[in-house]
Coordinates of C-alpha atoms in Angstrom, one line a residue:
Chain A
M1 CA -18.6 -40.4 -20.5
S2 CA -18.3 -40.4 -23.8
R3 CA -14.8 -39.2 -23.4
R4 CA -13.7 -41.9 -21.1
S5 CA -15.7 -44.6 -23.4
E6 CA -13.8 -43.5 -26.3
G7 CA -10.6 -43.8 -24.4
T8 CA -11.2 -46.8 -23.9
T9 CA -12.0 -48.1 -27.6
V10 CA -8.4 -46.7 -28.2
I11 CA -6.5 -48.9 -25.4
K12 CA -8.3 -51.9 -26.5
S13 CA -7.4 -51.6 -30.0
N14 CA -3.9 -50.9 -28.9
I15 CA -4.1 -54.0 -26.7
I16 CA -6.0 -55.8 -29.3
S17 CA -3.2 -55.1 -31.7
D18 CA -0.3 -56.0 -29.5
H19 CA -2.0 -59.6 -28.3
H20 CA -2.5 -60.6 -31.7
T21 CA 0.8 -59.4 -33.2
P22 CA -0.1 -57.0 -35.5
N23 CA -0.7 -56.0 -38.5
K24 CA 1.0 -52.9 -38.8
G25 CA -0.2 -51.5 -41.8
E26 CA -3.9 -51.8 -39.8
R27 CA -2.8 -50.1 -36.5
T28 CA -1.1 -47.2 -38.7
D29 CA -4.1 -46.4 -40.3
Y30 CA -6.2 -46.5 -37.5
L31 CA -4.1 -43.6 -35.8
A32 CA -3.7 -41.7 -39.0
K33 CA -7.5 -41.9 -39.5
K34 CA -8.1 -40.4 -36.1
L35 CA -5.2 -37.9 -36.3
L36 CA -6.4 -36.6 -39.6
T37 CA -10.2 -36.6 -38.8
R38 CA -11.9 -33.8 -37.6
N39 CA -13.1 -34.9 -34.0
K40 CA -16.2 -32.5 -34.0
R41 CA -16.5 -32.5 -30.0
Q42 CA -12.8 -31.2 -30.0
Y43 CA -13.7 -28.1 -32.5
V44 CA -16.8 -27.2 -30.7
Q45 CA -14.6 -27.5 -27.4
N46 CA -12.1 -25.2 -28.7
L47 CA -14.7 -23.0 -30.4
T48 CA -16.3 -22.6 -27.1
G49 CA -12.9 -22.2 -25.4
K50 CA -12.5 -19.7 -27.9
T51 CA -15.6 -17.5 -27.5
I52 CA -15.5 -17.5 -23.9
A53 CA -11.9 -16.0 -23.8
M54 CA -13.0 -13.4 -26.8
I55 CA -16.1 -12.4 -24.7
C56 CA -13.9 -11.9 -21.7
A57 CA -11.1 -10.0 -23.2
G58 CA -13.8 -8.0 -25.5
L59 CA -15.4 -7.3 -22.2
L60 CA -12.2 -5.8 -20.2
V61 CA -11.4 -3.8 -23.3
A62 CA -14.4 -2.1 -23.5
V63 CA -14.5 -1.3 -19.6
V64 CA -11.1 0.3 -19.5
V65 CA -12.1 2.0 -22.4
S66 CA -15.5 3.6 -20.9
I67 CA -14.0 4.1 -17.9
T68 CA -11.3 6.2 -19.2
Y69 CA -13.8 8.0 -21.6
F70 CA -16.6 8.8 -18.7
I71 CA -13.8 10.1 -16.3
A72 CA -12.0 12.1 -19.1
S73 CA -15.3 13.5 -20.1
K74 CA -16.4 14.4 -17.0
G75 CA -12.8 15.8 -15.8
L76 CA -12.7 18.0 -18.6
T77 CA -15.8 20.0 -18.5
T78 CA -14.0 21.5 -15.7
F79 CA -12.0 23.1 -18.3
F80 CA -14.1 23.6 -21.3
F81 CA -17.4 24.5 -19.5
D82 CA -16.4 26.0 -16.4
G83 CA -13.5 27.9 -17.7
V84 CA -11.2 26.8 -15.1
Q85 CA -7.3 27.3 -16.5
I86 CA -5.4 24.1 -16.3
K87 CA -3.2 25.8 -15.1
E88 CA -4.8 27.8 -12.3
F89 CA -6.2 24.1 -11.5
L90 CA -2.7 22.5 -10.9
T91 CA -0.6 25.4 -9.2
G92 CA -3.7 26.8 -7.3
L93 CA -3.3 26.7 -3.4
K94 CA -6.9 28.2 -2.6
W95 CA -10.0 25.6 -2.9
D96 CA -12.9 27.2 -2.6
P97 CA -15.1 25.8 -5.3
E98 CA -18.5 27.1 -3.7
G99 CA -16.8 30.5 -3.0
E100 CA -17.4 33.7 -4.2
P101 CA -15.0 33.7 -6.8
A102 CA -14.8 29.9 -7.3
A103 CA -11.2 28.8 -6.4
F104 CA -10.1 25.6 -7.6
G105 CA -6.6 24.9 -7.0
V106 CA -5.7 21.5 -6.1
L107 CA -1.8 21.7 -6.0
P108 CA -2.4 21.1 -2.1
F109 CA -4.4 17.7 -2.7
I110 CA -1.8 16.5 -5.4
T111 CA 1.3 17.6 -3.0
G112 CA 0.2 15.1 -0.3
S113 CA -1.1 12.7 -2.5
F114 CA 2.5 12.6 -3.3
L115 CA 4.0 13.1 -0.3
V116 CA 2.3 10.5 1.7
T117 CA 3.0 8.1 -1.2
M118 CA 6.7 9.1 -1.3
L119 CA 6.9 8.3 2.6
A120 CA 5.0 5.4 2.5
A121 CA 7.6 3.7 0.1
L122 CA 10.7 5.0 1.6
I123 CA 9.1 3.0 5.1
A124 CA 7.9 -0.1 2.9
A125 CA 11.0 -0.6 0.2
P126 CA 13.4 -1.4 2.5
L127 CA 11.0 -3.7 5.0
G128 CA 9.4 -5.2 2.2
I129 CA 12.8 -6.4 0.4
G130 CA 14.4 -7.1 3.4
A131 CA 11.3 -9.7 4.4
A132 CA 11.7 -10.9 0.6
I133 CA 15.7 -11.7 1.2
F134 CA 15.0 -13.1 4.5
M135 CA 12.4 -15.3 3.1
T136 CA 14.3 -16.7 -0.2
E137 CA 18.0 -16.5 0.7
I138 CA 18.4 -16.7 4.8
Y139 CA 15.3 -18.6 6.1
P140 CA 13.6 -20.0 3.1
R141 CA 11.7 -22.9 5.6
F142 CA 10.5 -20.5 8.0
G143 CA 10.1 -17.5 5.6
K144 CA 7.7 -19.7 3.2
K145 CA 5.7 -21.7 6.2
V146 CA 5.1 -18.2 8.5
L147 CA 6.3 -14.9 7.5
K148 CA 4.7 -15.0 3.6
P149 CA 1.4 -16.1 4.8
V150 CA 1.8 -13.9 7.5
I151 CA 2.1 -11.1 5.6
E152 CA -0.4 -11.6 3.3
L153 CA -2.9 -12.1 5.8
L154 CA -2.6 -8.3 5.8
V155 CA -3.9 -7.8 2.6
G156 CA -7.0 -9.2 3.5
I157 CA -7.8 -6.7 6.4
P158 CA -9.9 -3.9 4.5
S159 CA -8.6 -0.6 4.3
V160 CA -11.3 0.9 7.2
V161 CA -10.1 -0.9 9.5
Y162 CA -6.4 0.8 8.9
G163 CA -7.8 3.8 9.0
Y164 CA -9.5 2.9 12.4
V165 CA -6.3 1.4 14.0
G166 CA -4.6 4.6 12.8
L167 CA -6.9 6.9 14.5
T168 CA -6.9 5.0 17.6
L169 CA -3.6 4.1 18.7
L170 CA -1.3 6.0 16.1
V171 CA -2.8 9.5 16.0
P172 CA -2.8 9.6 19.7
F173 CA 0.8 8.4 19.8
I174 CA 2.4 11.3 17.7
R175 CA 0.4 14.0 19.6
G176 CA 1.6 12.0 23.0
H177 CA 5.0 12.1 21.5
F178 CA 5.7 15.2 19.5
D179 CA 3.3 18.0 20.9
V180 CA 1.0 17.8 17.8
L181 CA -2.6 17.1 16.9
G182 CA -1.5 13.7 15.6
F183 CA -3.2 13.8 12.6
S184 CA -0.5 13.9 9.9
L185 CA 1.7 13.0 7.1
L186 CA 3.7 10.9 9.1
A187 CA 0.5 9.0 10.0
G188 CA -0.6 8.6 6.7
G189 CA 2.8 7.5 5.6
L190 CA 3.1 4.9 8.1
V191 CA -0.5 3.3 7.5
L192 CA -0.1 3.3 4.2
A193 CA 3.6 1.5 4.7
L194 CA 2.0 -1.3 6.3
M195 CA -0.7 -1.7 3.7
I196 CA 1.5 -1.9 0.5
L197 CA 4.0 -3.9 2.4
P198 CA 2.6 -7.3 1.4
T199 CA 2.3 -6.4 -2.1
I200 CA 6.3 -5.3 -2.5
T201 CA 7.4 -8.5 -0.1
S202 CA 5.4 -10.9 -2.6
V203 CA 6.8 -9.2 -5.9
A204 CA 10.1 -8.6 -4.6
T205 CA 10.5 -12.5 -3.4
D206 CA 9.1 -13.7 -6.9
A207 CA 12.0 -11.5 -8.0
I208 CA 14.3 -12.7 -5.9
E209 CA 13.7 -16.3 -6.1
A210 CA 14.0 -15.9 -10.1
V211 CA 17.8 -15.0 -10.4
P212 CA 19.8 -17.9 -11.4
Q213 CA 21.2 -20.6 -8.7
D214 CA 24.4 -20.7 -10.9
L215 CA 25.4 -17.0 -10.3
R216 CA 25.1 -17.3 -6.6
N217 CA 26.7 -20.7 -6.8
A218 CA 29.4 -18.8 -9.0
S219 CA 29.6 -16.2 -6.5
L220 CA 30.1 -18.1 -3.5
A221 CA 33.3 -20.1 -5.2
L222 CA 34.8 -17.2 -6.0
G223 CA 35.2 -16.7 -2.4
A224 CA 32.6 -14.0 -1.4
T225 CA 30.5 -14.4 1.5
R226 CA 26.8 -14.6 2.0
W227 CA 26.3 -11.1 2.7
Q228 CA 28.8 -10.3 -0.7
T229 CA 26.9 -12.5 -2.6
I230 CA 23.0 -11.3 -1.4
W231 CA 24.2 -7.5 -2.0
N232 CA 26.1 -7.7 -5.0
V233 CA 24.8 -10.6 -6.9
V234 CA 21.6 -11.4 -5.8
L235 CA 20.4 -8.3 -4.7
H236 CA 21.9 -6.8 -8.2
S237 CA 20.6 -9.1 -10.6
A238 CA 17.1 -8.5 -8.8
L239 CA 16.8 -5.0 -9.2
P240 CA 14.4 -4.3 -12.0
G241 CA 11.9 -6.5 -10.2
C242 CA 12.5 -5.4 -6.8
L243 CA 11.9 -1.5 -8.6
T244 CA 8.9 -3.2 -9.6
A245 CA 7.8 -4.0 -6.4
I246 CA 7.9 -0.8 -5.0
V247 CA 6.2 0.8 -8.1
L248 CA 3.7 -1.6 -7.8
G249 CA 3.1 -0.7 -4.2
M250 CA 3.1 3.0 -4.5
A251 CA 0.1 2.3 -7.1
R252 CA -1.4 1.3 -4.8
A253 CA -0.7 3.8 -2.0
F254 CA -1.8 6.5 -4.5
G255 CA -5.1 5.4 -4.8
E256 CA -6.1 4.0 -0.9
A257 CA -8.7 6.7 0.1
L258 CA -10.4 5.7 3.5
A259 CA -7.2 4.5 5.9
V260 CA -5.5 7.8 4.6
Q261 CA -8.4 10.3 4.7
M262 CA -9.1 9.0 8.3
V263 CA -5.5 9.8 10.0
I264 CA -3.7 12.8 7.8
G265 CA -6.6 15.2 8.8
N266 CA -7.8 16.4 5.1
T267 CA -6.7 20.2 6.1
T268 CA -6.5 21.6 2.2
K269 CA -3.5 23.3 2.8
L270 CA 0.8 22.6 2.1
P271 CA 2.3 20.9 4.9
G272 CA 5.4 22.7 6.6
G273 CA 6.6 19.5 7.7
L274 CA 6.5 15.4 8.5
L275 CA 4.0 16.1 11.4
D276 CA 1.6 18.3 9.7
P277 CA -1.8 17.3 8.1
I278 CA -2.3 17.1 4.5
S279 CA -4.8 16.3 2.4
T280 CA -4.8 14.2 -0.6
L281 CA -6.7 13.9 -3.9
T282 CA -8.6 10.6 -3.0
S283 CA -9.4 12.0 0.3
G284 CA -10.7 15.3 -1.3
I285 CA -12.9 13.1 -3.9
T286 CA -14.2 10.6 -0.7
L287 CA -14.9 13.8 1.6
N288 CA -17.0 16.0 -0.8
M289 CA -18.4 13.4 -4.1
G290 CA -21.9 12.7 -1.6
N291 CA -22.9 16.2 -0.7
T292 CA -22.2 17.9 -4.6
I293 CA -24.8 17.9 -7.3
Q294 CA -24.0 16.1 -10.6
G295 CA -23.1 18.7 -13.3
T296 CA -22.1 21.5 -10.9
P297 CA -18.3 23.1 -11.1
Y298 CA -17.7 21.5 -8.0
N299 CA -18.5 18.0 -9.0
N300 CA -16.6 18.4 -12.3
A301 CA -13.6 20.0 -10.3
L302 CA -13.7 16.6 -8.4
W303 CA -13.9 14.5 -11.6
S304 CA -10.8 16.3 -12.8
M305 CA -8.8 15.3 -9.7
A306 CA -10.2 11.6 -10.8
L307 CA -9.1 12.4 -13.7
L308 CA -5.6 13.0 -12.4
L309 CA -5.5 9.9 -10.4
L310 CA -6.5 7.8 -13.5
L311 CA -3.4 9.4 -15.4
M312 CA -1.3 9.1 -12.3
S313 CA -1.9 5.3 -12.6
F314 CA -1.1 5.2 -16.5
V315 CA 2.0 7.0 -15.3
F316 CA 3.0 4.2 -12.9
N317 CA 2.0 1.4 -15.3
L318 CA 4.4 3.3 -17.9
I319 CA 7.1 2.6 -15.5
L320 CA 6.0 -0.4 -15.3
R321 CA 6.0 -1.4 -18.5
I322 CA 10.3 0.8 -19.1
L323 CA 10.9 -1.6 -15.7
S324 CA 10.3 -5.0 -17.1
R325 CA 11.8 -4.4 -20.5
K326 CA 14.5 -3.7 -18.8
K327 CA 14.4 -6.9 -17.2
L328 CA 14.3 -8.5 -20.2
V329 CA 17.6 -6.9 -21.7
N330 CA 19.5 -7.7 -18.2
K331 CA 18.5 -11.5 -19.2
Chain B
M1 CA -2.1 -29.2 -8.9
K2 CA -0.6 -26.0 -9.7
K3 CA -2.5 -25.5 -12.5
L4 CA -6.1 -26.6 -11.3
S5 CA -5.7 -24.0 -8.6
K6 CA -4.5 -21.2 -11.3
M7 CA -7.3 -22.1 -13.4
F8 CA -9.7 -22.0 -10.1
I9 CA -8.5 -18.6 -9.3
A10 CA -8.9 -17.7 -12.8
L11 CA -12.5 -18.9 -13.3
S12 CA -13.8 -17.1 -9.7
F13 CA -12.0 -14.1 -11.3
V14 CA -14.6 -14.7 -14.3
G15 CA -17.3 -15.5 -12.2
A16 CA -16.6 -12.3 -10.0
L17 CA -16.4 -10.2 -13.6
L18 CA -19.5 -11.7 -14.8
A19 CA -21.2 -11.1 -11.6
G20 CA -20.2 -7.6 -11.5
C21 CA -21.6 -7.5 -14.9
G22 CA -25.2 -8.7 -14.2
S23 CA -25.7 -6.7 -11.1
G24 CA -24.8 -3.4 -13.7
N25 CA -27.4 -4.8 -16.1
N26 CA -30.3 -5.4 -13.4
A27 CA -29.3 -2.1 -12.1
A28 CA -29.6 -0.4 -15.4
P29 CA -33.5 -1.0 -16.4
A30 CA -34.6 -0.2 -13.0
A31 CA -33.5 3.3 -12.7
P32 CA -35.4 4.8 -16.1
A33 CA -38.6 2.2 -14.5
Q34 CA -38.7 4.5 -11.8
S35 CA -37.9 7.7 -13.5
E36 CA -41.0 7.3 -15.1
K37 CA -43.5 7.6 -11.8
P38 CA -42.7 11.1 -11.0
A39 CA -43.9 12.0 -14.7
A40 CA -47.7 10.1 -13.8
Q41 CA -47.7 11.6 -10.6
P42 CA -49.1 15.2 -11.6
A43 CA -51.8 13.8 -13.6
D44 CA -52.7 11.8 -10.7
A45 CA -52.8 14.3 -8.3
N46 CA -55.0 16.5 -10.5
Q47 CA -57.4 14.0 -10.9
G48 CA -58.1 12.2 -7.5
S49 CA -58.2 14.5 -4.8
S50 CA -56.2 14.9 -2.2
E51 CA -59.0 13.3 0.3
K52 CA -57.8 9.7 -1.0
P53 CA -55.8 7.7 1.5
A54 CA -52.7 6.5 0.3
E55 CA -52.8 3.2 -0.4
V56 CA -49.3 0.7 0.1
S57 CA -48.6 -1.2 -2.8
S58 CA -45.6 -3.7 -3.1
E59 CA -43.4 -1.4 -5.2
P60 CA -40.3 -0.4 -3.7
V61 CA -39.7 2.9 -2.3
T62 CA -36.2 4.4 -2.2
A63 CA -35.2 7.0 0.0
V64 CA -31.8 8.4 -0.4
G65 CA -29.8 11.0 0.9
S66 CA -28.5 12.9 4.2
T67 CA -26.7 10.7 6.7
A68 CA -28.0 13.2 9.6
L69 CA -31.2 11.9 8.5
Q70 CA -30.6 8.3 7.8
P71 CA -31.1 6.7 11.6
L72 CA -34.6 8.2 11.6
V73 CA -35.6 7.5 8.5
E74 CA -34.0 3.7 9.3
Q75 CA -35.8 3.4 12.1
A76 CA -39.2 4.7 10.5
A77 CA -39.1 2.4 7.5
K78 CA -38.5 -0.7 10.0
D79 CA -41.6 0.5 11.6
F80 CA -43.3 1.5 8.8
M81 CA -42.9 -2.1 6.9
A82 CA -43.6 -4.3 10.2
K83 CA -47.1 -2.9 10.0
N84 CA -47.6 -2.5 6.8
A85 CA -46.8 -6.1 5.0
G86 CA -45.6 -5.9 1.6
A87 CA -44.4 -2.3 1.8
Q88 CA -40.6 -2.1 0.5
I89 CA -38.6 0.5 1.6
Q90 CA -35.2 0.9 1.1
V91 CA -33.0 4.1 2.9
Q92 CA -29.2 4.7 1.4
G93 CA -27.1 7.4 2.8
G94 CA -24.8 9.5 0.9
G95 CA -25.5 12.7 2.0
S96 CA -27.8 15.7 1.1
G97 CA -26.5 16.8 -2.4
T98 CA -27.0 13.0 -3.4
G99 CA -30.4 12.9 -2.0
L100 CA -31.6 15.9 -3.8
S101 CA -29.9 15.1 -7.1
Q102 CA -31.3 11.5 -6.9
V103 CA -34.4 12.4 -6.5
A104 CA -34.6 15.1 -9.4
S105 CA -33.8 12.9 -11.6
G106 CA -36.1 10.6 -10.8
A107 CA -33.6 8.1 -9.6
A108 CA -34.9 7.9 -5.9
T109 CA -38.4 8.4 -4.5
I110 CA -37.5 9.8 -1.8
G111 CA -34.5 12.6 -1.4
N112 CA -33.6 13.3 2.5
S113 CA -31.5 16.3 3.0
D114 CA -30.4 19.2 5.8
I115 CA -31.2 22.0 3.5
F116 CA -33.6 23.2 1.4
A117 CA -33.3 22.6 -2.5
E118 CA -32.9 26.4 -3.0
E119 CA -29.6 26.4 -1.1
K120 CA -27.7 23.9 -3.6
K121 CA -27.0 24.7 -6.5
G122 CA -27.9 23.0 -9.8
I123 CA -31.3 21.4 -8.3
P124 CA -34.4 22.2 -10.0
A125 CA -36.0 23.3 -6.8
N126 CA -39.2 24.3 -8.6
E127 CA -39.6 20.3 -9.3
L128 CA -39.0 18.9 -6.1
V129 CA -42.3 18.9 -3.1
D130 CA -40.8 19.6 0.4
H131 CA -42.0 17.3 3.7
K132 CA -40.5 19.0 6.4
V133 CA -40.5 15.9 8.9
A134 CA -38.4 17.0 12.0
V135 CA -35.9 19.5 13.1
V136 CA -32.0 19.0 14.2
G137 CA -30.4 21.6 16.8
M138 CA -26.2 21.7 15.8
A139 CA -24.2 22.6 18.7
A140 CA -20.7 24.2 18.8
V141 CA -19.3 20.7 20.7
V142 CA -15.9 20.8 22.9
N143 CA -13.3 18.3 24.6
P144 CA -14.8 17.8 27.8
K145 CA -11.9 18.4 29.4
I146 CA -12.1 22.2 28.6
T147 CA -13.0 24.5 31.2
V148 CA -15.7 26.7 29.2
D149 CA -18.8 25.8 28.8
N150 CA -20.6 29.1 26.8
L151 CA -19.0 31.3 24.0
T152 CA -20.5 34.3 22.7
K153 CA -21.4 34.3 19.2
Q154 CA -18.3 37.1 18.7
Q155 CA -16.1 34.4 19.9
L156 CA -17.4 31.4 18.5
I157 CA -16.7 33.4 15.5
D158 CA -13.5 34.2 15.9
I159 CA -12.5 30.6 16.9
F160 CA -13.3 29.5 13.8
T161 CA -12.2 32.2 11.8
G162 CA -8.9 31.3 13.7
K163 CA -8.5 34.7 15.3
I164 CA -8.4 33.0 18.8
T165 CA -6.5 30.3 18.9
N166 CA -6.0 29.6 22.7
W167 CA -8.5 28.9 25.3
K168 CA -7.5 31.3 27.6
D169 CA -8.4 34.4 25.3
V170 CA -11.9 33.1 26.0
G171 CA -12.0 32.1 30.0
G172 CA -10.4 28.6 29.7
E173 CA -6.9 27.2 30.4
D174 CA -4.0 27.8 28.4
Q175 CA -4.2 25.6 25.6
K176 CA -3.9 25.4 22.1
I177 CA -7.5 25.3 20.2
T178 CA -8.1 22.4 17.4
L179 CA -10.8 23.3 15.0
V180 CA -12.5 20.2 13.7
N181 CA -14.2 21.1 10.6
R182 CA -16.9 19.5 7.9
P183 CA -15.9 19.3 4.2
K184 CA -17.1 22.5 2.4
S185 CA -20.2 20.6 0.5
S186 CA -21.2 19.3 3.8
G187 CA -24.9 20.3 4.8
T188 CA -24.1 20.5 8.6
R189 CA -21.2 22.8 7.7
A190 CA -23.3 25.2 5.6
T191 CA -26.0 25.3 8.5
F192 CA -23.2 25.8 11.0
H193 CA -22.0 28.5 8.6
T194 CA -25.1 30.3 8.1
F195 CA -26.6 30.1 11.7
A196 CA -23.7 30.1 14.1
L197 CA -21.1 32.0 12.3
D198 CA -23.2 34.7 10.6
G199 CA -21.5 33.4 6.9
N200 CA -18.0 33.8 8.2
E201 CA -15.1 32.2 6.4
E202 CA -14.2 28.8 8.7
A203 CA -10.1 28.5 9.2
E204 CA -8.4 25.3 8.1
G205 CA -8.9 22.7 10.2
I206 CA -9.0 18.9 10.5
T207 CA -11.6 18.1 8.1
E208 CA -13.6 14.6 8.6
D209 CA -17.6 13.8 7.2
S210 CA -18.6 11.3 9.1
S211 CA -20.5 12.3 12.3
G212 CA -19.2 9.6 14.1
T213 CA -15.4 10.4 13.6
V214 CA -16.0 14.1 14.1
R215 CA -16.9 13.0 17.5
K216 CA -14.3 10.8 18.4
I217 CA -11.7 13.0 17.2
I218 CA -13.2 15.8 19.6
A219 CA -13.3 13.2 22.3
E220 CA -9.6 12.4 22.0
T221 CA -7.8 15.7 20.8
P222 CA -6.8 18.0 23.8
G223 CA -8.5 21.2 22.9
A224 CA -10.9 20.3 20.3
I225 CA -13.8 21.9 18.9
G226 CA -16.1 21.0 16.3
Y227 CA -19.9 20.9 16.0
L228 CA -22.5 17.9 15.9
A229 CA -25.8 17.4 15.1
L230 CA -27.9 17.1 18.6
S231 CA -28.5 13.4 17.3
Y232 CA -24.9 12.7 17.6
L233 CA -24.3 14.0 21.4
N234 CA -23.2 11.9 23.9
D235 CA -21.2 11.8 27.0
T236 CA -17.4 11.8 25.5
V237 CA -18.0 15.3 24.3
K238 CA -19.3 18.8 25.7
P239 CA -21.9 21.1 24.0
L240 CA -21.3 24.4 24.5
K241 CA -24.2 27.4 25.2
L242 CA -24.2 30.0 22.8
D243 CA -24.7 33.5 23.8
G244 CA -26.1 31.5 27.1
V245 CA -28.5 29.4 25.3
E246 CA -28.1 25.7 25.8
A247 CA -29.2 23.7 22.6
N248 CA -32.4 21.9 23.7
G249 CA -35.6 21.3 22.3
E250 CA -36.9 24.2 24.2
N251 CA -34.4 27.2 22.9
I252 CA -34.8 26.0 19.3
A253 CA -38.6 26.0 19.4
T254 CA -38.8 29.6 20.0
N255 CA -35.9 30.3 17.7
K256 CA -33.6 31.2 20.9
Y257 CA -31.1 29.0 19.7
P258 CA -30.6 29.6 16.3
V259 CA -28.5 26.6 15.2
W260 CA -30.7 24.2 13.6
A261 CA -32.0 22.9 9.9
Y262 CA -35.2 21.5 9.3
E263 CA -34.7 17.4 7.6
H264 CA -36.6 17.8 4.5
M265 CA -37.8 14.5 2.6
Y266 CA -38.3 15.7 -1.0
T267 CA -40.2 14.5 -3.4
K268 CA -40.5 14.9 -7.3
G269 CA -44.0 16.1 -7.8
E270 CA -46.4 15.1 -5.1
A271 CA -46.0 11.8 -3.1
T272 CA -48.1 8.6 -4.5
G273 CA -49.1 5.6 -2.9
T274 CA -46.2 3.6 -0.7
A275 CA -44.4 6.7 -0.2
K276 CA -47.0 8.8 0.3
A277 CA -48.5 6.4 3.0
F278 CA -44.2 6.4 4.4
L279 CA -44.5 10.1 4.7
E280 CA -48.3 10.2 6.5
Y281 CA -46.2 7.5 8.7
I282 CA -43.7 9.5 9.6
M283 CA -45.5 13.0 10.4
S284 CA -48.4 10.8 12.2
E285 CA -48.2 12.2 15.9
E286 CA -47.1 8.4 17.1
T287 CA -43.7 8.9 15.2
Q288 CA -43.1 12.8 16.0
K289 CA -43.5 11.9 19.9
T290 CA -41.9 8.9 20.1
T291 CA -39.2 7.7 17.3
I292 CA -38.0 10.8 16.4
T293 CA -37.8 12.5 19.9
Q294 CA -35.9 9.3 20.8
L295 CA -33.4 9.6 18.7
G296 CA -32.7 13.2 19.1
F297 CA -34.3 15.5 16.9
L298 CA -37.4 17.4 17.2
P299 CA -40.9 17.2 16.0
I300 CA -41.6 19.3 13.6
T301 CA -45.0 20.1 15.4
E302 CA -43.5 21.5 18.2
M303 CA -42.0 24.0 16.3
K304 CA -43.4 27.8 17.3
V305 CA -41.5 29.4 14.2
E306 CA -40.9 28.8 10.3
R307 CA -38.0 29.6 8.9
T308 CA -37.8 30.0 5.2
A309 CA -35.5 28.8 2.4
D310 CA -33.4 32.0 2.5
G311 CA -33.5 32.2 6.6
K312 CA -36.4 34.2 7.4
V313 CA -37.8 33.4 10.8
N314 CA -41.6 33.8 11.3
Q315 CA -43.9 33.3 14.7
K316 CA -46.1 30.2 13.0

């Protein structure tokens, strides 16, 4: 209310000065006064805005730091108190934390996580970038109006639903066609590919849209076909953005637990092929966390696996940083 | 418009963040408040004799743990709250290990578990009071298309350790055997491992934790074998006899069928107040005869034998 009334006074004073052809000095005086005096209300607004922003930022930093500290302190207990060798942990093939003697080899989990992520990226990257090209270069109106919302709808589906659909349709399908169990690396990769498709598509779309129109025009003016323009000019200059999209998708795939757990079989063994069951770090944690006691070596080993996941997400972030820096240089 | 929508997104994000913090703050003071209670309990138990009837208060009771026991406790809590206005009982799953560690640390009033506290490393079992409320049997379960309906214990061990990999070796059709296992930390696996496999190490197989998923996998995978608590059996899977003995209440009560486990509800110190009244309600004739039997468990009152934490069986 008060703002509006003040606004009117300003306008009024302007109108008045316009009408009564003016005493110019008076008007500049008024404006100068208005501009130079410290507006108390604005000051308070700025201060509250700043405080809220600072509190939020501080809170976020505190959360990130404390999560990292918590997971690291729990995860490192395995090595410092339970006497497990880091090398044995990372390269061991046997996982039997309650056995005599206990074995803490998580290599099968690590391998599973990497393989399923790579497979998902291999499937989803061409599809996602293809869809992005379609949406921006080939049929933008249909793409923006229909395809994009449809693909983004995939984000809203809970991951347990993906897992259940995978378990109900995909696993029996693979079993029926290949004479295997069905619970496999392939099933996990396919489910994950579908889940990361929206991420890859939307980030790649933004990257391709950001390519300046001049480049396309220049290419077409030189006599290049549309396909040549897309392949050699547009995709080439959007490459860092597309790589960012893929890495983002992979980061998501690496951390996904529920959907994957339901279709990969969770066999703690190195897979022999695409159709063998596997385990991932996330499925190992979710399957066992509820039944282990805090403070026991078993529980600590699960925290070490969580720490590994956290480190991997740092690595993914680092790659993203490097990629985005590359983008700047290219420009 | 664009700016406005961005603002809105940012605002809602901050809101969600604050809401998250809020709930975190609320949860924090609640836990210590509960953990003080068990400390006071032993004193009460010593002063007032146990003859005094348990009083129901509005103080919330939390029962956390075993997913196998969860449906039973949920049903009992619902009935109990309907009968005692003002009583508040919250039931959560999370697994036997969670139940035991939560009750030991004082974060939960009652810890539900399929296994004895003594069996789990890292639990101060002497601080906990055991309330055995029911018994549940576990059976080896196969895909309904498998023609075998009885296995000797040795055959079962050979199958689960990976020595026998084809159904034709135990009198079935020529079909590969697929193992469906539980995670190494599971209470159901521990029971099956001890009493059905005599402690022999299982071979690697498909591993799933939730009983519902295990049942679905066994029902849909040709040649699959796994194990389920009897409370989870239905028409989609087929339970096997062990050494010719069927897994039913009668055989479990006499330990003729040895693969069964107590369902424990642990409290830290003697139970008091609402928790005590609730446990008494579960142990009452009425609950044991109706709810427990209906949900596929065996009333503790019908057991003719007793089993100790180290697996020794005595006649009652």
